Short mmCIF file of C-alpha atoms and ligand atoms in Angstrom, two decimals:
data_model
loop_
_atom_site.label_atom_id
_atom_site.label_comp_id
_atom_site.label_asym_id
_atom_site.label_seq_id
_atom_site.Cartn_x
_atom_site.Cartn_y
_atom_site.Cartn_z
CA MET A 5 -4.06 -7.63 4.70
CA PRO A 6 -3.22 -9.44 8.17
CA TYR A 7 0.05 -9.99 9.79
CA GLN A 8 1.11 -13.74 9.22
CA GLY A 9 2.12 -15.50 12.54
CA GLY A 10 5.21 -15.28 13.25
CA LYS A 11 7.82 -17.84 14.78
CA ARG A 12 8.74 -16.31 18.27
CA LEU A 13 6.11 -13.53 19.33
CA SER A 14 2.77 -14.89 18.26
CA GLY A 15 3.14 -18.46 20.07
CA GLU A 16 3.40 -21.77 18.22
CA ARG A 17 2.86 -21.80 14.69
CA ALA A 18 0.06 -24.43 13.31
CA SER A 19 1.53 -27.20 11.60
CA LYS A 20 1.12 -26.43 8.29
CA LEU A 21 0.65 -30.37 7.21
CA GLY A 22 -1.06 -31.49 10.80
CA HIS A 23 -4.24 -32.23 9.56
CA LEU A 24 -2.72 -35.06 7.03
CA ASP A 25 -3.27 -37.50 9.62
CA VAL A 26 -4.88 -40.00 7.19
CA VAL A 27 -1.44 -40.24 5.78
CA ASN A 28 0.37 -43.85 6.60
CA SER A 29 3.23 -44.00 4.23
CA ASP A 30 6.59 -43.99 6.10
CA LEU A 31 8.24 -42.41 3.10
CA VAL A 32 5.08 -39.51 3.17
CA ASN A 33 5.82 -39.00 6.80
CA GLU A 34 9.69 -38.51 6.52
CA LEU A 35 9.01 -36.04 3.61
CA ILE A 36 6.51 -34.39 5.90
CA ALA A 37 9.34 -34.44 8.76
CA GLN A 38 11.74 -32.96 6.62
CA PHE A 39 9.79 -30.46 5.25
CA GLU A 40 8.68 -29.43 8.87
CA ASP A 41 11.93 -29.64 10.59
CA GLN A 42 13.84 -27.74 7.64
CA GLU A 43 16.90 -26.20 9.13
CA PRO A 44 17.03 -22.47 7.76
CA THR A 45 19.31 -22.22 4.89
CA GLN A 46 22.29 -20.03 5.46
CA VAL A 47 22.50 -17.66 2.67
CA GLU A 48 25.45 -16.04 1.74
CA THR A 49 25.00 -12.31 -0.12
CA PRO A 50 26.76 -9.28 -0.50
CA ALA A 51 24.16 -7.47 1.63
CA SER A 52 26.26 -4.50 3.16
CA TRP A 53 24.36 -3.51 6.26
CA VAL A 54 25.24 -0.25 7.91
CA GLU A 55 23.86 1.08 11.03
CA ILE A 56 20.74 2.89 11.31
CA PRO A 57 21.64 6.88 11.45
CA ASP A 58 21.16 7.86 15.22
CA ASP A 59 20.29 11.81 14.62
CA GLY A 60 16.87 10.84 13.33
CA ILE A 61 13.74 12.32 15.33
CA PRO A 62 10.53 10.42 15.71
CA LEU A 63 8.07 11.92 13.65
CA ARG A 64 4.72 13.00 16.08
CA LEU A 65 1.85 12.25 14.20
CA ILE A 66 1.30 8.55 12.11
CA PHE A 67 -1.17 7.79 9.65
CA ALA A 68 -1.35 4.61 8.50
CA VAL A 69 -3.55 2.86 5.60
CA ASP A 70 -4.91 -0.59 5.11
CA GLY A 71 -7.76 -2.34 3.09
CA SER A 72 -9.45 -5.53 3.20
CA LYS A 73 -11.45 -7.43 0.44
CA GLN A 74 -14.33 -10.24 0.42
CA THR A 75 -15.95 -11.74 -2.39
CA ILE A 76 -19.14 -13.30 -2.20
CA ARG A 77 -20.44 -16.12 -5.06
CA SER A 78 -23.70 -17.48 -5.12
CA ASP A 79 -23.70 -21.76 -4.96
CA LEU A 80 -26.39 -22.29 -7.37
CA PRO A 81 -27.24 -20.84 -11.06
CA PRO A 82 -27.34 -18.28 -11.99
CA TYR A 83 -23.93 -17.80 -10.71
CA LYS A 84 -23.18 -14.24 -8.98
CA GLU A 85 -20.51 -12.75 -7.64
CA LEU A 86 -20.10 -9.30 -5.60
CA SER A 87 -16.70 -8.13 -4.12
CA PHE A 88 -17.02 -5.85 -1.31
CA ILE A 89 -14.20 -3.81 -0.11
CA LYS A 90 -13.10 -1.88 2.44
CA THR A 91 -10.09 0.56 2.81
CA ALA A 92 -9.08 2.49 6.12
CA LEU A 93 -7.00 5.49 7.05
CA LEU A 94 -6.25 5.78 10.92
CA ARG A 95 -4.49 8.77 12.50
CA LEU A 96 -2.09 7.94 15.79
CA ASP A 97 0.15 9.80 17.81
CA GLN A 98 3.34 8.74 19.30
CA HIS A 99 1.83 10.23 22.77
CA ALA A 100 -1.33 7.60 22.33
CA ILE A 101 0.88 4.97 21.41
CA ALA A 102 3.18 5.39 24.30
CA LYS A 103 -0.21 5.02 26.66
CA LEU A 104 -1.15 1.99 25.00
CA ASP A 105 -0.01 -1.49 26.68
CA PRO A 106 2.57 -2.74 24.34
CA VAL A 107 1.76 -6.32 24.86
CA SER A 108 -1.73 -6.34 25.44
CA PRO A 109 -3.37 -3.07 24.46
CA HIS A 110 -6.97 -2.83 26.36
CA PRO A 111 -9.44 -3.19 23.70
CA MET A 112 -11.42 -0.26 25.05
CA ALA A 113 -7.96 1.85 24.42
CA LEU A 114 -8.06 1.16 20.89
CA ARG A 115 -11.61 1.65 20.27
CA ASP A 116 -11.17 5.30 21.66
CA ILE A 117 -8.30 5.83 19.13
CA MET A 118 -10.20 4.06 16.33
CA SER A 119 -13.55 6.08 17.02
CA ASP A 120 -11.91 9.48 17.06
CA SER A 121 -9.44 9.06 14.49
CA ALA A 122 -10.38 6.92 11.78
CA MET A 123 -12.36 6.90 8.58
CA TYR A 124 -13.02 4.46 6.11
CA HIS A 125 -14.70 3.80 2.54
CA ALA A 126 -16.63 0.72 1.39
CA THR A 127 -18.13 -0.43 -1.53
CA VAL A 128 -19.36 -3.58 -3.35
CA LEU A 129 -18.19 -4.31 -7.26
CA PRO A 130 -20.49 -6.74 -9.11
CA LEU A 131 -18.07 -8.95 -10.64
CA LYS A 132 -20.44 -11.59 -12.32
CA GLY A 133 -24.07 -11.98 -13.28
CA VAL A 134 -25.47 -8.97 -11.30
CA SER A 135 -27.30 -6.22 -13.71
CA VAL A 136 -27.51 -2.47 -12.76
CA LYS A 137 -29.65 -0.48 -14.32
CA GLY A 138 -29.97 -2.18 -17.36
CA LYS A 139 -26.39 -1.73 -18.16
CA ASN A 140 -23.97 -4.62 -18.98
CA ASN A 141 -21.31 -5.75 -16.07
CA TYR A 142 -18.61 -3.48 -17.71
CA ASP A 143 -20.12 -0.48 -17.74
CA ALA A 144 -21.98 -0.93 -14.60
CA VAL A 145 -18.21 -1.53 -12.96
CA ARG A 146 -17.08 1.58 -14.52
CA GLY A 147 -19.94 3.72 -13.35
CA ILE A 148 -19.78 2.07 -10.06
CA ILE A 149 -15.90 2.65 -9.35
CA PHE A 150 -16.79 6.36 -10.39
CA ASP A 151 -19.31 6.50 -7.92
CA SER A 152 -17.57 4.85 -5.25
CA MET A 153 -14.46 7.06 -5.71
CA ARG A 154 -16.62 9.78 -5.18
CA ASP A 155 -18.30 8.60 -1.85
CA GLN A 156 -19.99 11.34 -0.21
CA SER A 157 -19.62 9.91 3.35
CA LEU A 158 -16.14 10.77 2.61
CA ASN A 159 -16.53 14.34 0.96
CA ALA A 160 -15.63 12.63 -2.30
CA GLU A 161 -12.04 13.64 -0.54
CA PRO A 162 -10.13 10.46 -1.97
CA TYR A 163 -11.71 11.22 -5.51
CA GLU A 164 -10.46 14.84 -5.05
CA THR A 165 -6.92 13.40 -4.39
CA LEU A 166 -7.25 11.17 -7.70
CA LYS A 167 -7.48 14.66 -9.54
CA TRP A 168 -4.88 16.19 -7.53
CA LEU A 169 -2.41 13.33 -8.64
CA ALA A 170 -4.09 12.90 -12.02
CA TYR A 171 -3.63 16.81 -12.86
CA GLU A 172 -0.58 17.22 -10.77
CA LYS A 173 -2.37 20.28 -9.26
CA TRP A 174 0.59 20.99 -6.80
CA SER A 175 2.34 22.27 -9.78
CA GLY A 176 0.19 24.98 -10.43
CA GLN A 177 -0.03 24.07 -13.56
CA LYS A 178 -2.98 23.25 -15.90
CA LYS A 179 -1.86 19.74 -16.92
CA PRO A 180 -4.19 17.01 -18.84
CA SER A 181 -4.47 13.88 -17.08
CA PRO A 182 -2.21 11.08 -18.32
CA SER A 183 -3.09 9.57 -21.59
CA PHE A 184 -5.46 6.08 -21.74
CA SER A 185 -7.19 3.55 -23.59
CA CYS A 186 -10.67 4.19 -24.48
CA PRO A 187 -13.08 1.61 -22.54
CA HIS A 188 -15.17 1.65 -25.61
CA CYS A 189 -13.15 1.90 -28.75
CA GLN A 190 -9.89 0.88 -27.09
CA GLU A 191 -8.03 3.54 -28.77
CA GLU A 192 -5.57 5.84 -26.70
CA VAL A 193 -6.84 8.99 -25.57
CA VAL A 194 -4.73 11.83 -25.02
CA GLY A 195 -5.75 12.52 -21.65
CA LEU A 196 -8.98 14.35 -20.19
CA PRO A 197 -8.55 18.33 -19.99
CA PHE A 198 -7.27 19.62 -16.80
CA ASP A 199 -9.64 19.18 -14.00
CA GLN A 200 -12.57 17.42 -15.99
CA ASP A 201 -14.14 14.72 -14.17
CA GLU A 202 -15.81 13.23 -17.15
CA GLY A 203 -15.25 13.82 -21.04
CA THR A 204 -15.73 12.40 -24.66
CA CYS A 205 -13.80 9.72 -26.58
CA GLY A 206 -12.20 11.98 -29.40
CA HIS A 207 -12.06 8.49 -31.28
CA CYS A 208 -15.84 7.24 -30.81
CA GLY A 209 -17.58 9.68 -28.99
CA GLY A 210 -17.74 7.17 -25.93
CA HIS A 211 -18.50 8.84 -22.87
CA LEU A 212 -15.58 8.64 -20.16
CA TYR A 213 -14.95 9.00 -16.68
CA LEU A 214 -11.75 10.30 -15.24
CA THR A 215 -11.52 6.93 -13.48
CA ASP A 216 -11.13 5.12 -16.59
CA MET A 217 -7.73 6.52 -16.49
CA ILE A 218 -6.77 4.15 -14.08
CA GLY A 219 -7.50 1.26 -15.93
CA PHE A 220 -9.85 -1.10 -14.25
CA HIS A 221 -11.51 -1.51 -17.78
CA LEU A 222 -8.54 -3.33 -19.08
CA GLU A 223 -8.55 -6.50 -17.25
CA MET A 224 -12.81 -6.81 -17.49
CA SER A 225 -14.78 -8.18 -20.14
CA GLU A 226 -18.42 -7.48 -21.19
CA ASP A 227 -19.98 -9.82 -18.71
CA ALA A 228 -17.58 -10.42 -15.94
CA ALA A 229 -15.00 -8.61 -14.09
CA PRO A 230 -12.56 -10.67 -12.31
CA ASP A 231 -11.71 -10.86 -8.71
CA SER A 232 -8.55 -9.06 -9.53
CA VAL A 233 -10.37 -5.84 -10.40
CA ALA A 234 -11.65 -5.53 -6.56
CA THR A 235 -8.23 -6.09 -5.53
CA SER A 236 -6.90 -3.33 -7.47
CA TYR A 237 -9.84 -1.03 -6.32
CA MET A 238 -8.49 -1.63 -3.02
CA LEU A 239 -5.28 -1.22 -3.52
CA ILE A 240 -5.53 2.26 -5.87
CA HIS A 241 -8.23 3.43 -3.37
CA GLU A 242 -5.98 2.82 -0.10
CA THR A 243 -3.21 4.88 -2.08
CA LEU A 244 -5.91 7.56 -2.71
CA MET A 245 -6.35 7.11 1.30
CA LEU A 246 -2.80 7.67 2.15
CA PHE A 247 -2.65 10.93 -0.20
CA THR A 248 -5.68 12.37 0.72
CA GLY A 249 -3.73 13.27 4.24
CA ILE A 250 -0.77 14.64 2.47
CA ARG A 251 -3.03 16.58 0.06
CA ILE A 252 -5.33 18.11 2.72
CA PHE A 253 -1.88 19.58 4.73
CA TRP A 254 -0.31 20.45 1.38
CA ASP A 255 -3.42 22.35 0.17
CA VAL A 256 -3.82 24.38 3.40
CA GLY A 257 -0.03 25.08 3.78
CA LYS A 258 0.43 23.05 7.03
CA TYR A 259 3.87 22.01 5.91
CA SER A 260 5.17 21.94 9.37
CA VAL A 261 2.47 19.46 9.97
CA LEU A 262 3.74 17.46 7.20
CA ARG A 263 7.12 17.61 8.34
CA ASN A 264 6.05 16.01 11.41
CA SER A 265 3.81 13.04 9.79
CA LEU A 266 4.43 9.81 8.78
CA PHE A 267 2.51 8.43 6.28
CA ILE A 268 2.72 4.33 6.39
CA LYS A 269 1.14 1.83 3.64
CA ASP A 270 0.51 -1.70 4.11
CA GLY A 271 2.13 -3.03 1.22
CA PRO A 272 4.85 -1.80 -1.48
CA LEU A 273 4.80 1.66 -2.80
CA SER A 274 3.98 0.29 -6.51
CA LEU A 275 1.56 0.21 -8.79
CA ASN A 276 1.80 -2.92 -11.25
CA GLY A 277 0.42 -3.16 -15.03
CA GLN A 278 -1.70 -0.60 -16.34
CA TYR A 279 -2.48 0.93 -12.61
CA SER A 280 1.31 2.17 -13.11
CA LYS A 281 -0.43 5.63 -14.56
CA LEU A 282 -0.17 7.37 -11.17
CA THR A 283 3.44 6.39 -10.33
CA ILE A 284 4.93 9.24 -12.52
CA PRO A 285 2.38 11.84 -11.15
CA ILE A 286 3.52 10.67 -7.77
CA ARG A 287 7.27 10.47 -8.25
CA ASN A 288 6.80 14.26 -9.55
CA PHE A 289 4.98 15.01 -6.43
CA PHE A 290 8.19 13.83 -4.37
CA GLU A 291 10.42 15.96 -6.49
CA PHE A 292 8.32 19.00 -6.34
CA ALA A 293 8.11 18.65 -2.73
CA LYS A 294 11.92 18.13 -2.12
CA ALA A 295 13.06 21.25 -4.50
CA ARG A 296 10.62 23.18 -1.76
CA ASP A 297 12.24 21.54 1.14
CA ILE A 298 9.03 20.70 2.30
CA SER A 299 9.71 16.76 3.88
CA VAL A 300 6.86 14.47 3.22
CA HIS A 301 7.50 11.03 5.03
CA VAL A 302 5.79 7.78 3.44
CA VAL A 303 6.60 4.58 4.13
CA GLY A 304 5.39 1.04 2.65
CA GLN A 305 5.85 -2.13 4.75
CA GLU A 306 5.33 -5.38 2.66
CA LYS A 307 4.52 -8.57 4.53
CA THR A 308 4.66 -11.11 2.03
CA GLY A 309 6.61 -11.70 -0.99
CA GLY A 310 10.25 -12.41 -2.42
CA PHE A 311 11.59 -9.63 -0.37
CA VAL A 312 10.39 -10.49 2.84
CA ASP A 313 11.50 -14.17 2.18
CA HIS A 314 14.86 -12.80 1.35
CA LEU A 315 15.05 -10.49 4.53
CA GLU A 316 14.08 -13.78 6.63
CA LEU A 317 17.43 -15.34 5.08
CA ILE A 318 19.70 -12.53 5.41
CA SER A 319 18.59 -10.91 8.45
CA ARG A 320 19.62 -13.48 10.56
CA ASN A 321 23.49 -12.56 9.79
CA ALA A 322 22.67 -9.14 10.24
CA PRO A 323 24.09 -6.84 13.08
CA ARG A 324 20.84 -5.20 15.27
CA ASN A 325 19.74 -1.91 14.16
CA SER A 326 21.11 -1.95 11.29
CA VAL A 327 19.82 -1.02 7.52
CA PHE A 328 20.71 -1.90 4.08
CA ALA A 329 19.29 -0.32 0.66
CA PRO A 330 19.44 -3.32 -2.07
CA SER A 331 20.71 -1.94 -5.44
CA ASN A 332 19.12 -3.02 -8.69
CA GLU A 333 21.65 -5.33 -9.52
CA TYR A 334 21.74 -7.12 -5.94
CA ILE A 335 17.62 -7.29 -6.42
CA ARG A 336 18.12 -8.92 -9.62
CA LYS A 337 20.49 -10.92 -9.04
CA GLU A 338 19.79 -11.99 -5.34
CA ILE A 339 16.12 -11.86 -5.01
CA GLN A 340 14.59 -12.02 -8.40
CA HIS A 341 17.29 -13.88 -10.42
CA ARG A 342 16.55 -12.16 -13.72
CA PRO A 343 18.70 -11.87 -16.76
CA GLU A 344 21.13 -9.21 -16.89
CA ARG A 345 19.41 -7.05 -19.82
CA SER A 346 16.02 -6.70 -17.78
CA GLU A 347 14.37 -3.39 -17.15
CA PRO A 348 15.65 -1.86 -14.04
CA TYR A 349 13.53 -3.10 -11.17
CA GLY A 350 10.49 -0.88 -10.28
CA SER A 351 11.55 1.55 -12.67
CA ARG A 352 8.11 1.78 -14.21
CA THR A 353 5.53 0.81 -11.30
CA ASN A 354 7.40 1.67 -7.77
CA TYR A 355 7.50 5.49 -6.25
CA GLY A 356 9.52 4.04 -3.22
CA ASN A 357 13.05 2.32 -3.36
CA LYS A 358 13.21 -0.82 -1.14
CA VAL A 359 14.90 -0.77 2.18
CA PHE A 360 16.04 -3.69 4.38
CA VAL A 361 15.69 -2.97 8.21
CA LYS A 362 16.87 -5.09 11.08
CA PHE A 363 15.82 -3.53 14.68
CA ASP A 364 16.42 -6.75 16.95
CA ALA A 365 15.78 -10.29 16.46
CA TYR A 366 11.88 -9.96 16.28
CA HIS A 367 11.50 -7.03 14.14
CA HIS A 368 12.81 -7.01 10.58
CA LEU A 369 11.15 -4.85 7.71
CA VAL A 370 11.23 -4.73 4.46
CA LEU A 371 10.25 -1.38 3.70
CA SER A 372 9.76 1.04 0.61
CA ILE A 373 10.73 4.87 0.64
CA PRO A 374 10.54 7.36 -1.95
CA THR A 375 13.20 8.55 -3.93
CA GLY A 376 11.20 10.79 -5.86
CA GLY A 377 12.23 9.92 -10.00
CA TYR A 378 14.02 6.76 -10.33
CA THR A 379 17.26 6.06 -9.52
CA ASP A 380 19.50 3.11 -9.20
CA SER A 381 21.65 4.90 -6.40
CA TYR A 382 21.54 2.59 -2.77
CA SER A 383 22.91 5.44 -0.88
CA LEU A 384 20.45 6.02 2.06
CA ASP A 385 20.49 9.82 1.10
CA VAL A 386 18.65 9.29 -1.88
CA PHE A 387 15.43 8.38 0.67
CA PHE A 388 13.15 11.24 1.46
CA GLY A 389 13.14 11.45 5.39
CA LEU A 390 14.89 8.10 6.07
CA LYS A 391 16.54 8.99 9.36
CA ASN A 392 13.13 10.12 10.89
CA ILE A 393 11.15 7.69 9.45
CA LEU A 394 13.57 5.05 10.99
CA ALA A 395 13.89 6.70 14.02
CA SER A 396 9.78 6.49 14.17
CA LEU A 397 9.61 3.06 13.87
CA PRO A 398 10.72 1.45 17.10
CA PRO A 399 8.02 2.85 19.29
CA ILE A 400 5.49 1.38 17.40
CA LEU A 401 6.86 -1.99 16.69
CA SER A 402 4.11 -4.60 17.69
CA HIS A 403 4.79 -6.49 20.49
CA ARG A 404 1.90 -9.14 19.28
CA HIS A 405 3.05 -9.70 15.91
CA GLU A 406 6.53 -10.33 14.76
CA CYS A 407 7.52 -7.80 11.86
CA ALA A 408 4.47 -5.52 12.52
CA LEU A 409 3.87 -2.30 13.13
CA VAL A 410 0.86 -1.28 15.42
CA PRO A 411 -0.55 1.56 13.26
CA VAL A 412 -0.44 -0.96 10.36
CA GLU A 413 -2.36 -3.76 13.11
CA LEU A 414 -4.86 -1.06 13.93
CA ALA A 415 -5.98 0.42 10.18
CA ASN A 416 -6.28 -3.54 9.27
CA GLY A 417 -8.57 -3.81 12.38
CA VAL A 418 -10.66 -0.94 11.10
CA ALA A 419 -10.58 -2.07 7.54
CA SER A 420 -11.85 -5.81 8.50
CA LEU A 421 -14.60 -4.61 10.53
CA SER A 422 -17.90 -5.79 8.77
CA SER A 423 -19.16 -2.60 10.24
CA TYR A 424 -18.05 0.29 12.19
CA PRO A 425 -19.39 3.75 12.94
CA SER A 426 -18.48 6.37 10.42
CA ALA A 427 -16.38 9.16 11.08
CA ALA A 428 -16.57 12.50 9.00
CA ILE A 429 -13.11 12.61 7.31
CA PHE A 430 -12.12 16.13 8.58
CA LYS A 431 -12.44 15.09 12.06
CA VAL A 432 -9.30 13.21 11.26
CA PHE A 433 -7.50 16.37 10.22
CA ALA A 434 -9.64 18.94 11.93
CA ASP A 435 -7.99 19.46 15.61
CA ILE A 436 -4.21 19.13 14.31
ZN1 LIG B 159 -13.31 5.47 -27.96
#
């Protein structure tokens, strides 16, 4: 997802209503003027900002993931709809970033970084009116998702990561996958046996893919899939790309590399609705790593939404170089305005808690950082690797876009290019 234009760094923001010059009503013009000149609201909040700890150590290696999606519809009947999805993982080190001109990075320097250190995945999902090998749309999409996850240009590594998460392979126990709803009869399947790719429903005998466990079929009908399936695929795949980096280092015992790496995800660390099946295994992984004193630094950065809007308001009064972790109570009252008895924020869906950070007048970020199991504590101590994560961010703050991080901008560049030379996955990890 691209960074949105800011107010100070990326030049004049285009007038949202400027194109409505056909409007001649004085009243309408006055309303438009009020809308555009609106003074920032002063918001009093109980936000308790504290200074960013100064003993964090910047992490040497940085990985960033991002994705893009484009849905194409035919103009004439029979209407067809296809969605193209791309995700990218990019590796950078602080040394390479230090060499980039922060204001105007040279395109060739960026190209070199990308060609050596980026890997990407691209696929296409038929959403409507496309028949594949005589299957209905529903089964075609299920099959394509299963095949796409095992993308051979990436040596099926993101799929191996799905299995690693679904079966909690780090634990050394032979656990079954999480339970899920059968795509044929909708009965609950207790989970596929350990390490299986495919299986059979015990209720109806229907064929099952491990990727059915993720739950895409729950938002599809027999003839069509909504655009949101493509968005969900992109989000799940971004998550798998991110954890592929972690898994590869973990599996070969390169814990010192992990301790020195920062994994940045575009967007919050959360999986919503039926897609939250993987949230618990991911939380379990962070707990497992913590119990072995292996720091895994993961951070999500949100660029839109209620938290970003809220930080926009409260960061004005926040001191420079400060951090604030909102409690569930704060989120409920000040940001979401939800009733008191509602479920704790993100307890089922998030694998990181929110952290607001203000570095300077141009850079304030909504981050999420893992805490292991769900906690409502907003002490900075609950966040895994918080000090080192925060120490790693100032050198990668963008000077081109407000509130932006260079690695995410670059990953976005890879993910949004229509074609890009493929790079073997292991190249990204091999020379470390
Ligand atoms: Zn069934």
